PDB file of C-alpha atoms in Angstrom:
ATOM      1  CA  MET A   1      11.066 -15.950   9.266  1.00 40.00           C
ATOM      2  CA  THR A   2      10.176 -14.556   5.842  1.00 45.00           C
ATOM      3  CA  THR A   3      10.568 -11.237   4.077  1.00 51.00           C
ATOM      4  CA  ASP A   4       7.122 -11.517   2.479  1.00 64.00           C
ATOM      5  CA  PRO A   5       4.831 -10.097   5.180  1.00 58.00           C
ATOM      6  CA  TYR A   6       1.784 -11.198   3.221  1.00 70.00           C
ATOM      7  CA  GLY A   7       2.973 -14.629   2.144  1.00 78.00           C
ATOM      8  CA  ASP A   8       1.221 -16.790   4.732  1.00 87.00           C
ATOM      9  CA  PRO A   9      -1.910 -18.473   3.321  1.00 89.00           C
ATOM     10  CA  ASP A  10      -3.138 -19.121   6.864  1.00 87.00           C
ATOM     11  CA  LEU A  11      -3.032 -15.453   7.824  1.00 89.00           C
ATOM     12  CA  VAL A  12      -3.913 -13.697   4.556  1.00 89.00           C
ATOM     13  CA  ALA A  13      -7.623 -13.629   5.428  1.00 85.00           C
ATOM     14  CA  LEU A  14      -6.793 -11.365   8.377  1.00 89.00           C
ATOM     15  CA  TYR A  15      -5.492  -8.636   6.067  1.00 87.00           C
ATOM     16  CA  ASP A  16      -8.948  -7.352   5.151  1.00 85.00           C
ATOM     17  CA  VAL A  17     -10.026  -7.605   8.787  1.00 86.00           C
ATOM     18  CA  ASP A  18      -7.069  -5.410   9.806  1.00 87.00           C
ATOM     19  CA  ASN A  19      -7.378  -3.097   6.796  1.00 84.00           C
ATOM     20  CA  PRO A  20     -11.090  -2.642   6.044  1.00 86.00           C
ATOM     21  CA  GLY A  21     -12.300  -0.155   3.492  1.00 86.00           C
ATOM     22  CA  GLY A  22     -12.718   3.292   5.033  1.00 95.00           C
ATOM     23  CA  ILE A  23     -12.157   6.945   4.224  1.00 97.00           C
ATOM     24  CA  ASP A  24      -9.111   6.010   2.135  1.00 97.00           C
ATOM     25  CA  HIS A  25     -11.121   3.767  -0.171  1.00 97.00           C
ATOM     26  CA  ASP A  26     -13.864   6.390  -0.343  1.00 98.00           C
ATOM     27  CA  HIS A  27     -11.231   8.923  -1.416  1.00 98.00           C
ATOM     28  CA  TYR A  28      -9.899   6.792  -4.260  1.00 98.00           C
ATOM     29  CA  ARG A  29     -13.351   5.805  -5.501  1.00 98.00           C
ATOM     30  CA  ALA A  30     -14.410   9.460  -5.526  1.00 98.00           C
ATOM     31  CA  LEU A  31     -11.261  10.358  -7.461  1.00 98.00           C
ATOM     32  CA  ALA A  32     -12.004   7.703 -10.074  1.00 98.00           C
ATOM     33  CA  GLU A  33     -15.508   9.133 -10.454  1.00 98.00           C
ATOM     34  CA  ALA A  34     -14.267  12.731 -10.665  1.00 98.00           C
ATOM     35  CA  LEU A  35     -11.811  11.772 -13.415  1.00 98.00           C
ATOM     36  CA  ASP A  36     -14.418   9.612 -15.168  1.00 97.00           C
ATOM     37  CA  ALA A  37     -11.628   7.021 -15.225  1.00 98.00           C
ATOM     38  CA  ARG A  38     -12.354   4.230 -17.686  1.00 98.00           C
ATOM     39  CA  THR A  39      -8.991   2.443 -17.387  1.00 98.00           C
ATOM     40  CA  ILE A  40      -7.533   1.922 -13.904  1.00 98.00           C
ATOM     41  CA  ILE A  41      -4.469   0.099 -12.587  1.00 98.00           C
ATOM     42  CA  ASP A  42      -4.228  -0.747  -8.893  1.00 98.00           C
ATOM     43  CA  LEU A  43      -0.526  -1.333  -8.225  1.00 98.00           C
ATOM     44  CA  GLY A  44       0.090  -3.286  -5.023  1.00 96.00           C
ATOM     45  CA  CYS A  45      -3.567  -4.304  -4.947  1.00 96.00           C
ATOM     46  CA  GLY A  46      -3.106  -6.952  -2.252  1.00 94.00           C
ATOM     47  CA  THR A  47      -6.332  -8.813  -1.542  1.00 94.00           C
ATOM     48  CA  GLY A  48      -8.158  -6.578  -4.010  1.00 96.00           C
ATOM     49  CA  LEU A  49     -10.755  -5.146  -1.639  1.00 96.00           C
ATOM     50  CA  LEU A  50     -10.586  -1.682  -3.235  1.00 97.00           C
ATOM     51  CA  THR A  51      -9.780  -3.048  -6.683  1.00 98.00           C
ATOM     52  CA  ARG A  52     -12.974  -5.059  -6.942  1.00 98.00           C
ATOM     53  CA  SER A  53     -15.082  -2.094  -5.832  1.00 97.00           C
ATOM     54  CA  LEU A  54     -13.614  -0.014  -8.665  1.00 98.00           C
ATOM     55  CA  ALA A  55     -14.505  -2.580 -11.324  1.00 97.00           C
ATOM     56  CA  THR A  56     -17.896  -1.176 -12.237  1.00 94.00           C
ATOM     57  CA  SER A  57     -19.610  -1.344 -15.616  1.00 92.00           C
ATOM     58  CA  GLY A  58     -17.693   0.330 -18.424  1.00 95.00           C
ATOM     59  CA  ARG A  59     -14.337   0.217 -16.673  1.00 97.00           C
ATOM     60  CA  SER A  60     -11.221  -1.824 -17.338  1.00 98.00           C
ATOM     61  CA  VAL A  61      -9.518  -2.495 -13.999  1.00 98.00           C
ATOM     62  CA  SER A  62      -6.236  -4.341 -13.423  1.00 98.00           C
ATOM     63  CA  GLY A  63      -4.800  -5.359 -10.062  1.00 98.00           C
ATOM     64  CA  ILE A  64      -1.052  -5.966  -9.809  1.00 98.00           C
ATOM     65  CA  ASP A  65       0.714  -7.447  -6.785  1.00 96.00           C
ATOM     66  CA  PRO A  66       3.972  -9.358  -6.165  1.00 95.00           C
ATOM     67  CA  SER A  67       2.388 -11.667  -3.559  1.00 94.00           C
ATOM     68  CA  SER A  68       0.919 -14.815  -5.107  1.00 94.00           C
ATOM     69  CA  VAL A  69      -0.783 -15.603  -1.792  1.00 94.00           C
ATOM     70  CA  MET A  70      -2.661 -12.297  -1.750  1.00 94.00           C
ATOM     71  CA  LEU A  71      -3.617 -12.571  -5.423  1.00 96.00           C
ATOM     72  CA  ASP A  72      -4.869 -16.138  -4.940  1.00 95.00           C
ATOM     73  CA  TRP A  73      -7.105 -14.812  -2.154  1.00 95.00           C
ATOM     74  CA  ALA A  74      -8.240 -11.879  -4.315  1.00 96.00           C
ATOM     75  CA  ARG A  75      -9.201 -14.165  -7.185  1.00 97.00           C
ATOM     76  CA  ARG A  76     -11.568 -16.122  -4.912  1.00 95.00           C
ATOM     77  CA  GLN A  77     -13.545 -13.113  -3.694  1.00 95.00           C
ATOM     78  CA  PRO A  78     -16.926 -11.891  -5.026  1.00 95.00           C
ATOM     79  CA  GLY A  79     -16.506  -9.653  -8.068  1.00 96.00           C
ATOM     80  CA  ALA A  80     -13.006 -10.948  -8.828  1.00 97.00           C
ATOM     81  CA  GLU A  81     -14.085 -11.918 -12.336  1.00 97.00           C
ATOM     82  CA  ASN A  82     -14.410  -8.225 -13.228  1.00 98.00           C
ATOM     83  CA  VAL A  83     -10.711  -7.548 -12.613  1.00 98.00           C
ATOM     84  CA  THR A  84      -7.601  -8.558 -14.551  1.00 98.00           C
ATOM     85  CA  TRP A  85      -5.186  -9.906 -11.911  1.00 98.00           C
ATOM     86  CA  ILE A  86      -1.451  -9.744 -12.620  1.00 98.00           C
ATOM     87  CA  LEU A  87       1.299 -11.292 -10.505  1.00 96.00           C
ATOM     88  CA  GLY A  88       4.195  -8.842 -10.608  1.00 96.00           C
ATOM     89  CA  ASP A  89       5.367  -5.340  -9.742  1.00 96.00           C
ATOM     90  CA  ALA A  90       5.586  -2.032 -11.595  1.00 97.00           C
ATOM     91  CA  GLY A  91       7.652  -3.762 -14.275  1.00 96.00           C
ATOM     92  CA  SER A  92       4.419  -5.498 -15.332  1.00 97.00           C
ATOM     93  CA  ILE A  93       2.858  -2.183 -16.345  1.00 97.00           C
ATOM     94  CA  VAL A  94       2.725  -1.723 -20.121  1.00 96.00           C
ATOM     95  CA  ALA A  95       3.593   1.744 -21.440  1.00 96.00           C
ATOM     96  CA  THR A  96       0.399   2.215 -23.440  1.00 97.00           C
ATOM     97  CA  GLY A  97       0.058   5.939 -22.726  1.00 97.00           C
ATOM     98  CA  ALA A  98      -3.686   5.348 -22.414  1.00 98.00           C
ATOM     99  CA  VAL A  99      -4.440   4.666 -18.732  1.00 98.00           C
ATOM    100  CA  ASP A 100      -6.616   7.205 -16.905  1.00 98.00           C
ATOM    101  CA  LEU A 101      -5.710   6.433 -13.296  1.00 98.00           C
ATOM    102  CA  VAL A 102      -3.040   4.473 -11.445  1.00 98.00           C
ATOM    103  CA  LEU A 103      -3.469   3.855  -7.722  1.00 98.00           C
ATOM    104  CA  CYS A 104      -0.913   2.641  -5.186  1.00 98.00           C
ATOM    105  CA  THR A 105      -2.780   2.355  -1.897  1.00 97.00           C
ATOM    106  CA  GLY A 106      -2.305   0.920   1.574  1.00 94.00           C
ATOM    107  CA  ASN A 107       1.077   2.687   1.841  1.00 96.00           C
ATOM    108  CA  ALA A 108       2.382   0.119  -0.653  1.00 96.00           C
ATOM    109  CA  ILE A 109       4.717   2.668  -2.240  1.00 98.00           C
ATOM    110  CA  MET A 110       6.676   2.747   1.022  1.00 98.00           C
ATOM    111  CA  HIS A 111       8.067  -0.725   0.275  1.00 96.00           C
ATOM    112  CA  LEU A 112      10.109   0.660  -2.660  1.00 97.00           C
ATOM    113  CA  ASN A 113      13.717   1.739  -2.222  1.00 97.00           C
ATOM    114  CA  ALA A 114      15.009   4.770  -4.139  1.00 97.00           C
ATOM    115  CA  ASP A 115      15.963   2.876  -7.302  1.00 97.00           C
ATOM    116  CA  ASP A 116      12.739   0.857  -7.363  1.00 97.00           C
ATOM    117  CA  LEU A 117      10.702   4.017  -6.805  1.00 98.00           C
ATOM    118  CA  ARG A 118      12.340   5.761  -9.778  1.00 98.00           C
ATOM    119  CA  ARG A 119      11.724   2.753 -12.011  1.00 98.00           C
ATOM    120  CA  ALA A 120       8.126   2.395 -10.848  1.00 98.00           C
ATOM    121  CA  LEU A 121       7.297   6.056 -11.433  1.00 98.00           C
ATOM    122  CA  ARG A 122       8.761   5.908 -14.946  1.00 98.00           C
ATOM    123  CA  ARG A 123       6.686   2.828 -15.777  1.00 98.00           C
ATOM    124  CA  ILE A 124       3.555   4.464 -14.400  1.00 98.00           C
ATOM    125  CA  SER A 125       4.222   7.684 -16.298  1.00 98.00           C
ATOM    126  CA  GLY A 126       4.614   5.713 -19.518  1.00 98.00           C
ATOM    127  CA  ALA A 127       1.287   3.964 -18.965  1.00 98.00           C
ATOM    128  CA  LEU A 128      -0.759   7.080 -18.219  1.00 98.00           C
ATOM    129  CA  ARG A 129      -2.354   9.213 -20.890  1.00 98.00           C
ATOM    130  CA  PRO A 130      -1.410  12.918 -20.925  1.00 97.00           C
ATOM    131  CA  GLY A 131      -3.330  14.366 -17.993  1.00 97.00           C
ATOM    132  CA  GLY A 132      -3.737  10.926 -16.410  1.00 98.00           C
ATOM    133  CA  VAL A 133      -3.314  10.727 -12.643  1.00 98.00           C
ATOM    134  CA  LEU A 134      -1.233   8.699 -10.220  1.00 98.00           C
ATOM    135  CA  ALA A 135      -2.676   8.712  -6.684  1.00 98.00           C
ATOM    136  CA  PHE A 136      -1.119   7.201  -3.580  1.00 98.00           C
ATOM    137  CA  GLU A 137      -0.498   7.781   0.109  1.00 98.00           C
ATOM    138  CA  SER A 138       2.507   7.404   2.388  1.00 98.00           C
ATOM    139  CA  ARG A 139       2.963   7.710   6.133  1.00 98.00           C
ATOM    140  CA  ASN A 140       4.221  11.138   7.191  1.00 98.00           C
ATOM    141  CA  PRO A 141       7.755  10.816   8.617  1.00 98.00           C
ATOM    142  CA  SER A 142       7.206  13.855  10.844  1.00 98.00           C
ATOM    143  CA  ALA A 143       4.668  11.852  12.854  1.00 97.00           C
ATOM    144  CA  ARG A 144       7.395   9.254  13.632  1.00 97.00           C
ATOM    145  CA  GLU A 145       4.861   6.433  13.741  1.00 97.00           C
ATOM    146  CA  TRP A 146       7.569   3.763  13.971  1.00 98.00           C
ATOM    147  CA  GLU A 147       8.386   4.913  17.502  1.00 98.00           C
ATOM    148  CA  ARG A 148       5.093   3.324  18.591  1.00 97.00           C
ATOM    149  CA  TRP A 149       5.886  -0.018  16.968  1.00 98.00           C
ATOM    150  CA  THR A 150       7.042  -1.720  20.155  1.00 98.00           C
ATOM    151  CA  ARG A 151       5.932  -4.921  21.821  1.00 98.00           C
ATOM    152  CA  GLU A 152       4.517  -2.980  24.740  1.00 98.00           C
ATOM    153  CA  ALA A 153       2.446  -0.640  22.560  1.00 98.00           C
ATOM    154  CA  THR A 154       1.195  -3.153  19.980  1.00 98.00           C
ATOM    155  CA  LEU A 155       0.742  -6.416  21.916  1.00 98.00           C
ATOM    156  CA  GLY A 156      -2.699  -7.934  21.439  1.00 97.00           C
ATOM    157  CA  GLU A 157      -4.623 -11.205  21.285  1.00 97.00           C
ATOM    158  CA  ARG A 158      -7.632 -12.329  19.259  1.00 95.00           C
ATOM    159  CA  ASP A 159      -9.473 -15.434  18.129  1.00 94.00           C
ATOM    160  CA  THR A 160      -8.933 -16.466  14.502  1.00 91.00           C
ATOM    161  CA  ASP A 161      -9.575 -19.515  12.326  1.00 86.00           C
ATOM    162  CA  LEU A 162      -6.144 -20.700  13.499  1.00 87.00           C
ATOM    163  CA  GLY A 163      -7.154 -20.350  17.150  1.00 92.00           C
ATOM    164  CA  ARG A 164      -5.983 -17.782  19.647  1.00 95.00           C
ATOM    165  CA  LEU A 165      -3.364 -15.499  18.066  1.00 96.00           C
ATOM    166  CA  THR A 166      -0.931 -13.236  19.930  1.00 97.00           C
ATOM    167  CA  GLU A 167       0.541 -10.383  17.868  1.00 97.00           C
ATOM    168  CA  TRP A 168       2.936  -7.480  18.162  1.00 98.00           C
ATOM    169  CA  LEU A 169       5.315  -5.310  16.138  1.00 97.00           C
ATOM    170  CA  GLU A 170       8.977  -4.674  16.895  1.00 98.00           C
ATOM    171  CA  VAL A 171      11.350  -2.346  15.037  1.00 98.00           C
ATOM    172  CA  THR A 172      14.727  -3.972  14.373  1.00 98.00           C
ATOM    173  CA  ASP A 173      16.587  -1.302  12.388  1.00 98.00           C
ATOM    174  CA  ILE A 174      16.352   2.377  11.487  1.00 98.00           C
ATOM    175  CA  THR A 175      18.766   3.672   8.841  1.00 98.00           C
ATOM    176  CA  GLY A 176      18.007   7.078   7.361  1.00 97.00           C
ATOM    177  CA  ASP A 177      14.456   6.985   6.013  1.00 97.00           C
ATOM    178  CA  ARG A 178      14.390   3.154   6.090  1.00 98.00           C
ATOM    179  CA  VAL A 179      12.600   1.368   8.943  1.00 98.00           C
ATOM    180  CA  THR A 180      12.697  -2.433   9.273  1.00 97.00           C
ATOM    181  CA  PHE A 181      10.366  -4.195  11.666  1.00 97.00           C
ATOM    182  CA  ASP A 182       9.110  -7.662  12.544  1.00 96.00           C
ATOM    183  CA  ALA A 183       5.453  -8.629  12.847  1.00 95.00           C
ATOM    184  CA  HIS A 184       5.111 -11.469  15.362  1.00 96.00           C
ATOM    185  CA  ASN A 185       2.201 -13.909  15.098  1.00 95.00           C
ATOM    186  CA  VAL A 186       2.267 -16.477  17.912  1.00 96.00           C
ATOM    187  CA  LEU A 187      -0.088 -19.443  17.552  1.00 95.00           C
ATOM    188  CA  LEU A 188      -1.651 -21.363  20.424  1.00 93.00           C
ATOM    189  CA  ASP A 189       1.049 -24.060  20.204  1.00 95.00           C
ATOM    190  CA  GLY A 190       3.755 -21.417  20.680  1.00 96.00           C
ATOM    191  CA  GLU A 191       4.883 -21.198  17.042  1.00 95.00           C
ATOM    192  CA  ASP A 192       5.910 -17.616  16.253  1.00 95.00           C
ATOM    193  CA  ARG A 193       5.490 -16.755  12.597  1.00 93.00           C
ATOM    194  CA  ILE A 194       7.652 -13.674  12.094  1.00 94.00           C
ATOM    195  CA  TYR A 195       7.282 -11.514   8.985  1.00 93.00           C
ATOM    196  CA  THR A 196       9.833  -8.812   8.264  1.00 94.00           C
ATOM    197  CA  SER A 197       8.937  -5.591   6.453  1.00 94.00           C
ATOM    198  CA  THR A 198      10.991  -2.609   5.358  1.00 96.00           C
ATOM    199  CA  LEU A 199       9.319   0.748   4.779  1.00 97.00           C
ATOM    200  CA  TYR A 200      10.789   4.024   3.495  1.00 98.00           C
ATOM    201  CA  PHE A 201       9.453   7.141   5.243  1.00 98.00           C
ATOM    202  CA  ARG A 202       9.897   9.898   2.644  1.00 98.00           C
ATOM    203  CA  ARG A 203       9.056  13.559   3.011  1.00 98.00           C
ATOM    204  CA  ALA A 204       6.694  15.243   0.583  1.00 98.00           C
ATOM    205  CA  GLU A 205       9.482  17.057  -1.237  1.00 97.00           C
ATOM    206  CA  ALA A 206      11.360  13.814  -1.881  1.00 98.00           C
ATOM    207  CA  PHE A 207       8.279  12.358  -3.555  1.00 98.00           C
ATOM    208  CA  ARG A 208       7.641  15.600  -5.443  1.00 98.00           C
ATOM    209  CA  THR A 209      11.152  15.576  -6.901  1.00 98.00           C
ATOM    210  CA  ALA A 210      10.915  11.918  -7.908  1.00 98.00           C
ATOM    211  CA  LEU A 211       7.519  12.488  -9.532  1.00 98.00           C
ATOM    212  CA  GLN A 212       8.686  15.500 -11.504  1.00 98.00           C
ATOM    213  CA  ASP A 213      11.772  13.609 -12.679  1.00 98.00           C
ATOM    214  CA  ALA A 214       9.458  10.863 -13.971  1.00 98.00           C
ATOM    215  CA  GLY A 215       7.396  13.256 -16.080  1.00 97.00           C
ATOM    216  CA  PHE A 216       4.638  14.378 -13.751  1.00 98.00           C
ATOM    217  CA  GLY A 217       3.800  18.062 -13.932  1.00 95.00           C
ATOM    218  CA  GLN A 218       1.182  19.049 -11.391  1.00 96.00           C
ATOM    219  CA  VAL A 219       1.784  17.364  -8.024  1.00 98.00           C
ATOM    220  CA  ASP A 220      -0.722  18.032  -5.235  1.00 98.00           C
ATOM    221  CA  VAL A 221      -0.047  16.838  -1.676  1.00 98.00           C
ATOM    222  CA  ALA A 222      -2.443  16.897   1.273  1.00 98.00           C
ATOM    223  CA  GLY A 223      -2.103  15.968   4.912  1.00 98.00           C
ATOM    224  CA  GLY A 224      -5.269  13.871   4.966  1.00 98.00           C
ATOM    225  CA  TRP A 225      -8.066  12.333   2.949  1.00 98.00           C
ATOM    226  CA  ASN A 226     -10.141  15.516   2.869  1.00 97.00           C
ATOM    227  CA  GLY A 227      -7.415  17.797   1.522  1.00 97.00           C
ATOM    228  CA  GLU A 228      -6.104  18.933   4.915  1.00 98.00           C
ATOM    229  CA  ASP A 229      -2.914  20.973   5.154  1.00 97.00           C
ATOM    230  CA  ILE A 230       0.220  19.047   6.080  1.00 97.00           C
ATOM    231  CA  THR A 231       1.254  19.421   9.713  1.00 97.00           C
ATOM    232  CA  PRO A 232       3.872  17.611  11.820  1.00 95.00           C
ATOM    233  CA  THR A 233       1.100  15.436  13.250  1.00 95.00           C
ATOM    234  CA  SER A 234      -0.507  14.511   9.918  1.00 98.00           C
ATOM    235  CA  ARG A 235      -0.501  10.714   9.790  1.00 97.00           C
ATOM    236  CA  VAL A 236      -0.513  10.430   5.996  1.00 98.00           C
ATOM    237  CA  LEU A 237       0.610  12.336   2.933  1.00 98.00           C
ATOM    238  CA  VAL A 238      -1.896  11.975   0.089  1.00 98.00           C
ATOM    239  CA  PHE A 239      -0.597  12.569  -3.440  1.00 98.00           C
ATOM    240  CA  HIS A 240      -2.288  13.285  -6.756  1.00 98.00           C
ATOM    241  CA  ALA A 241       0.231  13.604  -9.588  1.00 98.00           C
ATOM    242  CA  ARG A 242      -0.818  14.444 -13.134  1.00 98.00           C
ATOM    243  CA  ARG A 243       1.238  13.296 -16.092  1.00 98.00           C
ATOM    244  CA  SER A 244       2.478  16.209 -18.205  1.00 92.00           C
TER     245      SER A 244
END
């Protein structure tokens, strides 16, 4: 068992299969275009699928992630040479006050506890230019998605480079807004590679308060990728926060 859910070099290639670019990536690319962002940081970039697509001519793009396995994969992909890859977390962000856009996608911000979130938002605020934007998404706690993370609801099988793989999710602890769950990956020989994750399901107002405390003025929140209103069934909360 490991607490790095993305630390298995045998399974890392499946991440992009399970998380292909879609309306979320379209949203962030459109935002970068609308802001005419020349300097972009992708915090929690993972395998760099979105990061590499942002690294067009005239842009300086950095991808930061704490998983060496995911960054090693990212560095081997087409277009990787156009990105500056950094092994680390928000503490690796330099307070230049000159960055146009910081992204934290794939619900990566949900891995941060309260103290880490405060520190990360302060580092991001210090890196952004006045008027620069932080954009991210988080699962909506009102939708109670974790209640569907059971073996019965998530059990599946598929063929991979490792052979037939049996997978499921199972929640092991719920404390306040913190949900801990195991991802099971059973190989053909019966080996079960279990990866434990902890996510924090925060309401919009909790994020808004933390953002304002970190120096963000205008904070816009939507209940979807097309600016939908937030409802109890909205799956995601999408944030755009502008540095004062």
